[in-house]
Amino acid sequence: MTDTPPDRLSVNPASPFYDEALLDRGIGVRFKGIEKTNVEEYCISEGWVRLAVGRGTDRFGNPMAMKVTGPVEVWFKS
């Protein structure tokens, strides 16, 4: 495994950017200087994260999320 996190990663198994091995390793995300724990998906090159908001779900059972833009930093926790 490399020590560089991927440019884009998602926690949704239906997404083409889902990678279970990387998620099991542990990914930390800092958005606008604040560490976030509710990140559903991120993209470093485009500078956005998709954050889960509240406990609500959409009609497919996925958490409600909003996409916000800004500087994104990603690292492996272990």
PDB file of N, CA and C in Angstrom:
ATOM      1  N   MET A   1       0.837  -1.183   0.000  1.00  0.00           N
ATOM      2  CA  MET A   1       0.000   0.000   0.000  1.00  0.00           C
ATOM      3  C   MET A   1       0.881   1.245   0.000  1.00  0.00           C
ATOM      4  N   THR A   2       0.372   2.288  -0.620  1.00  0.00           N
ATOM      5  CA  THR A   2       1.112   3.542  -0.656  1.00  0.00           C
ATOM      6  C   THR A   2       0.767   4.386   0.561  1.00  0.00           C
ATOM      7  N   ASP A   3       1.606   5.378   0.817  1.00  0.00           N
ATOM      8  CA  ASP A   3       1.355   6.285   1.929  1.00  0.00           C
ATOM      9  C   ASP A   3       0.590   7.528   1.494  1.00  0.00           C
ATOM     10  N   THR A   4       0.185   7.575   0.237  1.00  0.00           N
ATOM     11  CA  THR A   4      -0.573   8.698  -0.276  1.00  0.00           C
ATOM     12  C   THR A   4      -2.043   8.315  -0.406  1.00  0.00           C
ATOM     13  N   PRO A   5      -2.936   9.036   0.255  1.00  0.00           N
ATOM     14  CA  PRO A   5      -4.365   8.736   0.130  1.00  0.00           C
ATOM     15  C   PRO A   5      -4.843   9.038  -1.293  1.00  0.00           C
ATOM     16  N   PRO A   6      -5.929   8.409  -1.718  1.00  0.00           N
ATOM     17  CA  PRO A   6      -6.439   8.674  -3.068  1.00  0.00           C
ATOM     18  C   PRO A   6      -7.009  10.079  -3.185  1.00  0.00           C
ATOM     19  N   ASP A   7      -7.075  10.563  -4.423  1.00  0.00           N
ATOM     20  CA  ASP A   7      -7.610  11.897  -4.687  1.00  0.00           C
ATOM     21  C   ASP A   7      -9.092  11.979  -4.342  1.00  0.00           C
ATOM     22  N   ARG A   8      -9.800  10.872  -4.542  1.00  0.00           N
ATOM     23  CA  ARG A   8     -11.243  10.872  -4.272  1.00  0.00           C
ATOM     24  C   ARG A   8     -11.619   9.545  -3.625  1.00  0.00           C
ATOM     25  N   LEU A   9     -12.469   9.604  -2.601  1.00  0.00           N
ATOM     26  CA  LEU A   9     -12.885   8.409  -1.881  1.00  0.00           C
ATOM     27  C   LEU A   9     -14.296   8.600  -1.347  1.00  0.00           C
ATOM     28  N   SER A  10     -15.075   7.511  -1.343  1.00  0.00           N
ATOM     29  CA  SER A  10     -16.450   7.554  -0.870  1.00  0.00           C
ATOM     30  C   SER A  10     -16.693   6.401   0.102  1.00  0.00           C
ATOM     31  N   VAL A  11     -17.603   6.591   1.055  1.00  0.00           N
ATOM     32  CA  VAL A  11     -17.958   5.528   1.994  1.00  0.00           C
ATOM     33  C   VAL A  11     -19.169   4.734   1.516  1.00  0.00           C
ATOM     34  N   ASN A  12     -19.775   5.150   0.406  1.00  0.00           N
ATOM     35  CA  ASN A  12     -20.944   4.474  -0.149  1.00  0.00           C
ATOM     36  C   ASN A  12     -20.499   3.314  -1.042  1.00  0.00           C
ATOM     37  N   PRO A  13     -20.864   2.069  -0.718  1.00  0.00           N
ATOM     38  CA  PRO A  13     -20.439   0.917  -1.529  1.00  0.00           C
ATOM     39  C   PRO A  13     -20.935   0.956  -2.974  1.00  0.00           C
ATOM     40  N   ALA A  14     -21.962   1.703  -3.285  1.00  0.00           N
ATOM     41  CA  ALA A  14     -22.464   1.791  -4.659  1.00  0.00           C
ATOM     42  C   ALA A  14     -21.638   2.757  -5.516  1.00  0.00           C
ATOM     43  N   SER A  15     -20.771   3.530  -4.898  1.00  0.00           N
ATOM     44  CA  SER A  15     -19.974   4.515  -5.622  1.00  0.00           C
ATOM     45  C   SER A  15     -18.766   3.860  -6.293  1.00  0.00           C
ATOM     46  N   PRO A  16     -18.363   4.338  -7.471  1.00  0.00           N
ATOM     47  CA  PRO A  16     -17.150   3.807  -8.105  1.00  0.00           C
ATOM     48  C   PRO A  16     -15.879   4.212  -7.359  1.00  0.00           C
ATOM     49  N   PHE A  17     -15.969   5.157  -6.432  1.00  0.00           N
ATOM     50  CA  PHE A  17     -14.811   5.624  -5.675  1.00  0.00           C
ATOM     51  C   PHE A  17     -14.717   4.970  -4.293  1.00  0.00           C
ATOM     52  N   TYR A  18     -15.478   3.927  -4.062  1.00  0.00           N
ATOM     53  CA  TYR A  18     -15.472   3.189  -2.800  1.00  0.00           C
ATOM     54  C   TYR A  18     -14.290   2.216  -2.791  1.00  0.00           C
ATOM     55  N   ASP A  19     -13.539   2.183  -1.675  1.00  0.00           N
ATOM     56  CA  ASP A  19     -12.426   1.236  -1.517  1.00  0.00           C
ATOM     57  C   ASP A  19     -12.409   0.788  -0.059  1.00  0.00           C
ATOM     58  N   GLU A  20     -12.887  -0.431   0.184  1.00  0.00           N
ATOM     59  CA  GLU A  20     -13.034  -0.932   1.548  1.00  0.00           C
ATOM     60  C   GLU A  20     -11.695  -1.071   2.265  1.00  0.00           C
ATOM     61  N   ALA A  21     -10.653  -1.478   1.548  1.00  0.00           N
ATOM     62  CA  ALA A  21      -9.341  -1.655   2.168  1.00  0.00           C
ATOM     63  C   ALA A  21      -8.802  -0.336   2.714  1.00  0.00           C
ATOM     64  N   LEU A  22      -8.975   0.744   1.972  1.00  0.00           N
ATOM     65  CA  LEU A  22      -8.517   2.051   2.442  1.00  0.00           C
ATOM     66  C   LEU A  22      -9.353   2.554   3.613  1.00  0.00           C
ATOM     67  N   LEU A  23     -10.643   2.295   3.584  1.00  0.00           N
ATOM     68  CA  LEU A  23     -11.508   2.730   4.687  1.00  0.00           C
ATOM     69  C   LEU A  23     -11.189   1.960   5.963  1.00  0.00           C
ATOM     70  N   ASP A  24     -10.852   0.672   5.836  1.00  0.00           N
ATOM     71  CA  ASP A  24     -10.470  -0.121   7.003  1.00  0.00           C
ATOM     72  C   ASP A  24      -9.153   0.369   7.594  1.00  0.00           C
ATOM     73  N   ARG A  25      -8.272   0.874   6.737  1.00  0.00           N
ATOM     74  CA  ARG A  25      -6.987   1.404   7.204  1.00  0.00           C
ATOM     75  C   ARG A  25      -7.184   2.670   8.034  1.00  0.00           C
ATOM     76  N   GLY A  26      -8.191   3.433   7.700  1.00  0.00           N
ATOM     77  CA  GLY A  26      -8.505   4.653   8.453  1.00  0.00           C
ATOM     78  C   GLY A  26      -8.046   5.894   7.718  1.00  0.00           C
ATOM     79  N   ILE A  27      -8.980   6.767   7.427  1.00  0.00           N
ATOM     80  CA  ILE A  27      -8.701   8.007   6.701  1.00  0.00           C
ATOM     81  C   ILE A  27      -9.135   9.173   7.577  1.00  0.00           C
ATOM     82  N   GLY A  28      -8.266  10.160   7.715  1.00  0.00           N
ATOM     83  CA  GLY A  28      -8.608  11.391   8.414  1.00  0.00           C
ATOM     84  C   GLY A  28      -8.800  12.497   7.394  1.00  0.00           C
ATOM     85  N   VAL A  29      -9.797  13.350   7.611  1.00  0.00           N
ATOM     86  CA  VAL A  29     -10.090  14.437   6.683  1.00  0.00           C
ATOM     87  C   VAL A  29     -10.156  15.741   7.455  1.00  0.00           C
ATOM     88  N   ARG A  30      -9.415  16.728   6.976  1.00  0.00           N
ATOM     89  CA  ARG A  30      -9.461  18.075   7.548  1.00  0.00           C
ATOM     90  C   ARG A  30      -9.989  19.000   6.465  1.00  0.00           C
ATOM     91  N   PHE A  31     -11.078  19.694   6.774  1.00  0.00           N
ATOM     92  CA  PHE A  31     -11.713  20.605   5.831  1.00  0.00           C
ATOM     93  C   PHE A  31     -11.689  22.007   6.409  1.00  0.00           C
ATOM     94  N   LYS A  32     -11.072  22.931   5.695  1.00  0.00           N
ATOM     95  CA  LYS A  32     -10.920  24.318   6.142  1.00  0.00           C
ATOM     96  C   LYS A  32     -10.275  24.392   7.522  1.00  0.00           C
ATOM     97  N   GLY A  33      -9.303  23.502   7.770  1.00  0.00           N
ATOM     98  CA  GLY A  33      -8.556  23.516   9.019  1.00  0.00           C
ATOM     99  C   GLY A  33      -9.215  22.800  10.182  1.00  0.00           C
ATOM    100  N   ILE A  34     -10.391  22.218   9.981  1.00  0.00           N
ATOM    101  CA  ILE A  34     -11.116  21.532  11.052  1.00  0.00           C
ATOM    102  C   ILE A  34     -11.276  20.065  10.674  1.00  0.00           C
ATOM    103  N   GLU A  35     -10.914  19.167  11.600  1.00  0.00           N
ATOM    104  CA  GLU A  35     -11.056  17.734  11.333  1.00  0.00           C
ATOM    105  C   GLU A  35     -12.537  17.358  11.355  1.00  0.00           C
ATOM    106  N   LYS A  36     -12.971  16.675  10.307  1.00  0.00           N
ATOM    107  CA  LYS A  36     -14.370  16.279  10.169  1.00  0.00           C
ATOM    108  C   LYS A  36     -14.502  14.768  10.306  1.00  0.00           C
ATOM    109  N   THR A  37     -15.564  14.329  10.980  1.00  0.00           N
ATOM    110  CA  THR A  37     -15.818  12.896  11.144  1.00  0.00           C
ATOM    111  C   THR A  37     -17.071  12.457  10.399  1.00  0.00           C
ATOM    112  N   ASN A  38     -17.809  13.379   9.792  1.00  0.00           N
ATOM    113  CA  ASN A  38     -19.058  13.049   9.108  1.00  0.00           C
ATOM    114  C   ASN A  38     -18.927  13.162   7.585  1.00  0.00           C
ATOM    115  N   VAL A  39     -17.741  12.879   7.049  1.00  0.00           N
ATOM    116  CA  VAL A  39     -17.497  12.994   5.611  1.00  0.00           C
ATOM    117  C   VAL A  39     -17.985  11.740   4.901  1.00  0.00           C
ATOM    118  N   GLU A  40     -18.856  11.908   3.924  1.00  0.00           N
ATOM    119  CA  GLU A  40     -19.362  10.806   3.112  1.00  0.00           C
ATOM    120  C   GLU A  40     -18.480  10.580   1.886  1.00  0.00           C
ATOM    121  N   GLU A  41     -17.928  11.650   1.326  1.00  0.00           N
ATOM    122  CA  GLU A  41     -17.094  11.570   0.136  1.00  0.00           C
ATOM    123  C   GLU A  41     -16.235  12.829   0.086  1.00  0.00           C
ATOM    124  N   TYR A  42     -15.040  12.724  -0.516  1.00  0.00           N
ATOM    125  CA  TYR A  42     -14.196  13.898  -0.681  1.00  0.00           C
ATOM    126  C   TYR A  42     -13.470  13.831  -2.013  1.00  0.00           C
ATOM    127  N   CYS A  43     -13.012  14.986  -2.489  1.00  0.00           N
ATOM    128  CA  CYS A  43     -12.176  15.088  -3.675  1.00  0.00           C
ATOM    129  C   CYS A  43     -11.157  16.190  -3.411  1.00  0.00           C
ATOM    130  N   ILE A  44      -9.881  15.813  -3.357  1.00  0.00           N
ATOM    131  CA  ILE A  44      -8.824  16.772  -3.050  1.00  0.00           C
ATOM    132  C   ILE A  44      -8.604  17.735  -4.210  1.00  0.00           C
ATOM    133  N   SER A  45      -8.494  17.204  -5.440  1.00  0.00           N
ATOM    134  CA  SER A  45      -8.169  18.040  -6.598  1.00  0.00           C
ATOM    135  C   SER A  45      -9.251  19.070  -6.905  1.00  0.00           C
ATOM    136  N   GLU A  46     -10.514  18.726  -6.704  1.00  0.00           N
ATOM    137  CA  GLU A  46     -11.603  19.664  -6.963  1.00  0.00           C
ATOM    138  C   GLU A  46     -11.931  20.513  -5.738  1.00  0.00           C
ATOM    139  N   GLY A  47     -11.412  20.151  -4.551  1.00  0.00           N
ATOM    140  CA  GLY A  47     -11.587  20.947  -3.342  1.00  0.00           C
ATOM    141  C   GLY A  47     -12.994  20.936  -2.772  1.00  0.00           C
ATOM    142  N   TRP A  48     -13.565  19.742  -2.561  1.00  0.00           N
ATOM    143  CA  TRP A  48     -14.892  19.651  -1.947  1.00  0.00           C
ATOM    144  C   TRP A  48     -15.007  18.410  -1.088  1.00  0.00           C
ATOM    145  N   VAL A  49     -15.955  18.456  -0.167  1.00  0.00           N
ATOM    146  CA  VAL A  49     -16.333  17.302   0.643  1.00  0.00           C
ATOM    147  C   VAL A  49     -17.851  17.225   0.664  1.00  0.00           C
ATOM    148  N   ARG A  50     -18.365  16.025   0.810  1.00  0.00           N
ATOM    149  CA  ARG A  50     -19.803  15.809   0.966  1.00  0.00           C
ATOM    150  C   ARG A  50     -20.008  15.367   2.407  1.00  0.00           C
ATOM    151  N   LEU A  51     -20.703  16.188   3.187  1.00  0.00           N
ATOM    152  CA  LEU A  51     -20.891  15.962   4.613  1.00  0.00           C
ATOM    153  C   LEU A  51     -22.305  15.484   4.914  1.00  0.00           C
ATOM    154  N   ALA A  52     -22.412  14.502   5.794  1.00  0.00           N
ATOM    155  CA  ALA A  52     -23.721  14.040   6.253  1.00  0.00           C
ATOM    156  C   ALA A  52     -24.313  15.106   7.166  1.00  0.00           C
ATOM    157  N   VAL A  53     -25.588  15.393   6.973  1.00  0.00           N
ATOM    158  CA  VAL A  53     -26.263  16.400   7.799  1.00  0.00           C
ATOM    159  C   VAL A  53     -27.455  15.760   8.491  1.00  0.00           C
ATOM    160  N   GLY A  54     -27.446  15.813   9.792  1.00  0.00           N
ATOM    161  CA  GLY A  54     -28.548  15.269  10.572  1.00  0.00           C
ATOM    162  C   GLY A  54     -28.658  13.758  10.479  1.00  0.00           C
ATOM    163  N   ARG A  55     -29.806  13.253  10.889  1.00  0.00           N
ATOM    164  CA  ARG A  55     -30.044  11.810  10.878  1.00  0.00           C
ATOM    165  C   ARG A  55     -30.951  11.377   9.732  1.00  0.00           C
ATOM    166  N   GLY A  56     -31.404  12.314   8.951  1.00  0.00           N
ATOM    167  CA  GLY A  56     -32.340  12.012   7.871  1.00  0.00           C
ATOM    168  C   GLY A  56     -31.694  11.200   6.763  1.00  0.00           C
ATOM    169  N   THR A  57     -32.529  10.507   6.020  1.00  0.00           N
ATOM    170  CA  THR A  57     -32.059   9.726   4.883  1.00  0.00           C
ATOM    171  C   THR A  57     -32.860  10.107   3.646  1.00  0.00           C
ATOM    172  N   ASP A  58     -32.273   9.857   2.476  1.00  0.00           N
ATOM    173  CA  ASP A  58     -32.997  10.110   1.243  1.00  0.00           C
ATOM    174  C   ASP A  58     -33.889   8.915   0.920  1.00  0.00           C
ATOM    175  N   ARG A  59     -34.517   8.926  -0.216  1.00  0.00           N
ATOM    176  CA  ARG A  59     -35.467   7.863  -0.550  1.00  0.00           C
ATOM    177  C   ARG A  59     -34.799   6.524  -0.811  1.00  0.00           C
ATOM    178  N   PHE A  60     -33.455   6.509  -0.959  1.00  0.00           N
ATOM    179  CA  PHE A  60     -32.718   5.264  -1.163  1.00  0.00           C
ATOM    180  C   PHE A  60     -32.098   4.738   0.131  1.00  0.00           C
ATOM    181  N   GLY A  61     -32.292   5.445   1.237  1.00  0.00           N
ATOM    182  CA  GLY A  61     -31.756   5.023   2.519  1.00  0.00           C
ATOM    183  C   GLY A  61     -30.367   5.553   2.814  1.00  0.00           C
ATOM    184  N   ASN A  62     -29.819   6.392   1.936  1.00  0.00           N
ATOM    185  CA  ASN A  62     -28.505   6.995   2.154  1.00  0.00           C
ATOM    186  C   ASN A  62     -28.652   8.233   3.033  1.00  0.00           C
ATOM    187  N   PRO A  63     -27.629   8.552   3.827  1.00  0.00           N
ATOM    188  CA  PRO A  63     -27.726   9.748   4.666  1.00  0.00           C
ATOM    189  C   PRO A  63     -27.845  11.011   3.809  1.00  0.00           C
ATOM    190  N   MET A  64     -28.609  11.974   4.300  1.00  0.00           N
ATOM    191  CA  MET A  64     -28.702  13.261   3.625  1.00  0.00           C
ATOM    192  C   MET A  64     -27.339  13.929   3.721  1.00  0.00           C
ATOM    193  N   ALA A  65     -26.899  14.505   2.628  1.00  0.00           N
ATOM    194  CA  ALA A  65     -25.566  15.096   2.597  1.00  0.00           C
ATOM    195  C   ALA A  65     -25.586  16.401   1.815  1.00  0.00           C
ATOM    196  N   MET A  66     -24.616  17.265   2.138  1.00  0.00           N
ATOM    197  CA  MET A  66     -24.461  18.497   1.377  1.00  0.00           C
ATOM    198  C   MET A  66     -23.007  18.607   0.937  1.00  0.00           C
ATOM    199  N   LYS A  67     -22.820  19.163  -0.228  1.00  0.00           N
ATOM    200  CA  LYS A  67     -21.493  19.313  -0.813  1.00  0.00           C
ATOM    201  C   LYS A  67     -21.001  20.734  -0.539  1.00  0.00           C
ATOM    202  N   VAL A  68     -19.830  20.854   0.091  1.00  0.00           N
ATOM    203  CA  VAL A  68     -19.256  22.156   0.390  1.00  0.00           C
ATOM    204  C   VAL A  68     -17.845  22.208  -0.173  1.00  0.00           C
ATOM    205  N   THR A  69     -17.438  23.395  -0.607  1.00  0.00           N
ATOM    206  CA  THR A  69     -16.128  23.544  -1.235  1.00  0.00           C
ATOM    207  C   THR A  69     -15.165  24.285  -0.314  1.00  0.00           C
ATOM    208  N   GLY A  70     -13.880  23.971  -0.491  1.00  0.00           N
ATOM    209  CA  GLY A  70     -12.829  24.592   0.291  1.00  0.00           C
ATOM    210  C   GLY A  70     -11.605  23.694   0.303  1.00  0.00           C
ATOM    211  N   PRO A  71     -10.558  24.106   1.004  1.00  0.00           N
ATOM    212  CA  PRO A  71      -9.333  23.296   1.047  1.00  0.00           C
ATOM    213  C   PRO A  71      -9.543  21.996   1.820  1.00  0.00           C
ATOM    214  N   VAL A  72      -9.074  20.874   1.235  1.00  0.00           N
ATOM    215  CA  VAL A  72      -9.242  19.552   1.820  1.00  0.00           C
ATOM    216  C   VAL A  72      -7.869  18.935   2.046  1.00  0.00           C
ATOM    217  N   GLU A  73      -7.628  18.434   3.258  1.00  0.00           N
ATOM    218  CA  GLU A  73      -6.402  17.701   3.594  1.00  0.00           C
ATOM    219  C   GLU A  73      -6.807  16.302   4.044  1.00  0.00           C
ATOM    220  N   VAL A  74      -6.081  15.290   3.556  1.00  0.00           N
ATOM    221  CA  VAL A  74      -6.404  13.900   3.864  1.00  0.00           C
ATOM    222  C   VAL A  74      -5.138  13.167   4.280  1.00  0.00           C
ATOM    223  N   TRP A  75      -5.260  12.254   5.271  1.00  0.00           N
ATOM    224  CA  TRP A  75      -4.126  11.461   5.722  1.00  0.00           C
ATOM    225  C   TRP A  75      -4.625  10.114   6.220  1.00  0.00           C
ATOM    226  N   PHE A  76      -3.691   9.159   6.320  1.00  0.00           N
ATOM    227  CA  PHE A  76      -4.005   7.862   6.904  1.00  0.00           C
ATOM    228  C   PHE A  76      -3.833   7.955   8.401  1.00  0.00           C
ATOM    229  N   LYS A  77      -4.798   7.429   9.153  1.00  0.00           N
ATOM    230  CA  LYS A  77      -4.737   7.483  10.612  1.00  0.00           C
ATOM    231  C   LYS A  77      -3.729   6.513  11.191  1.00  0.00           C
ATOM    232  N   SER A  78      -3.540   5.372  10.535  1.00  0.00           N
ATOM    233  CA  SER A  78      -2.589   4.397  11.078  1.00  0.00           C
ATOM    234  C   SER A  78      -1.546   4.029  10.057  1.00  0.00           C
TER     235      SER A  78
END
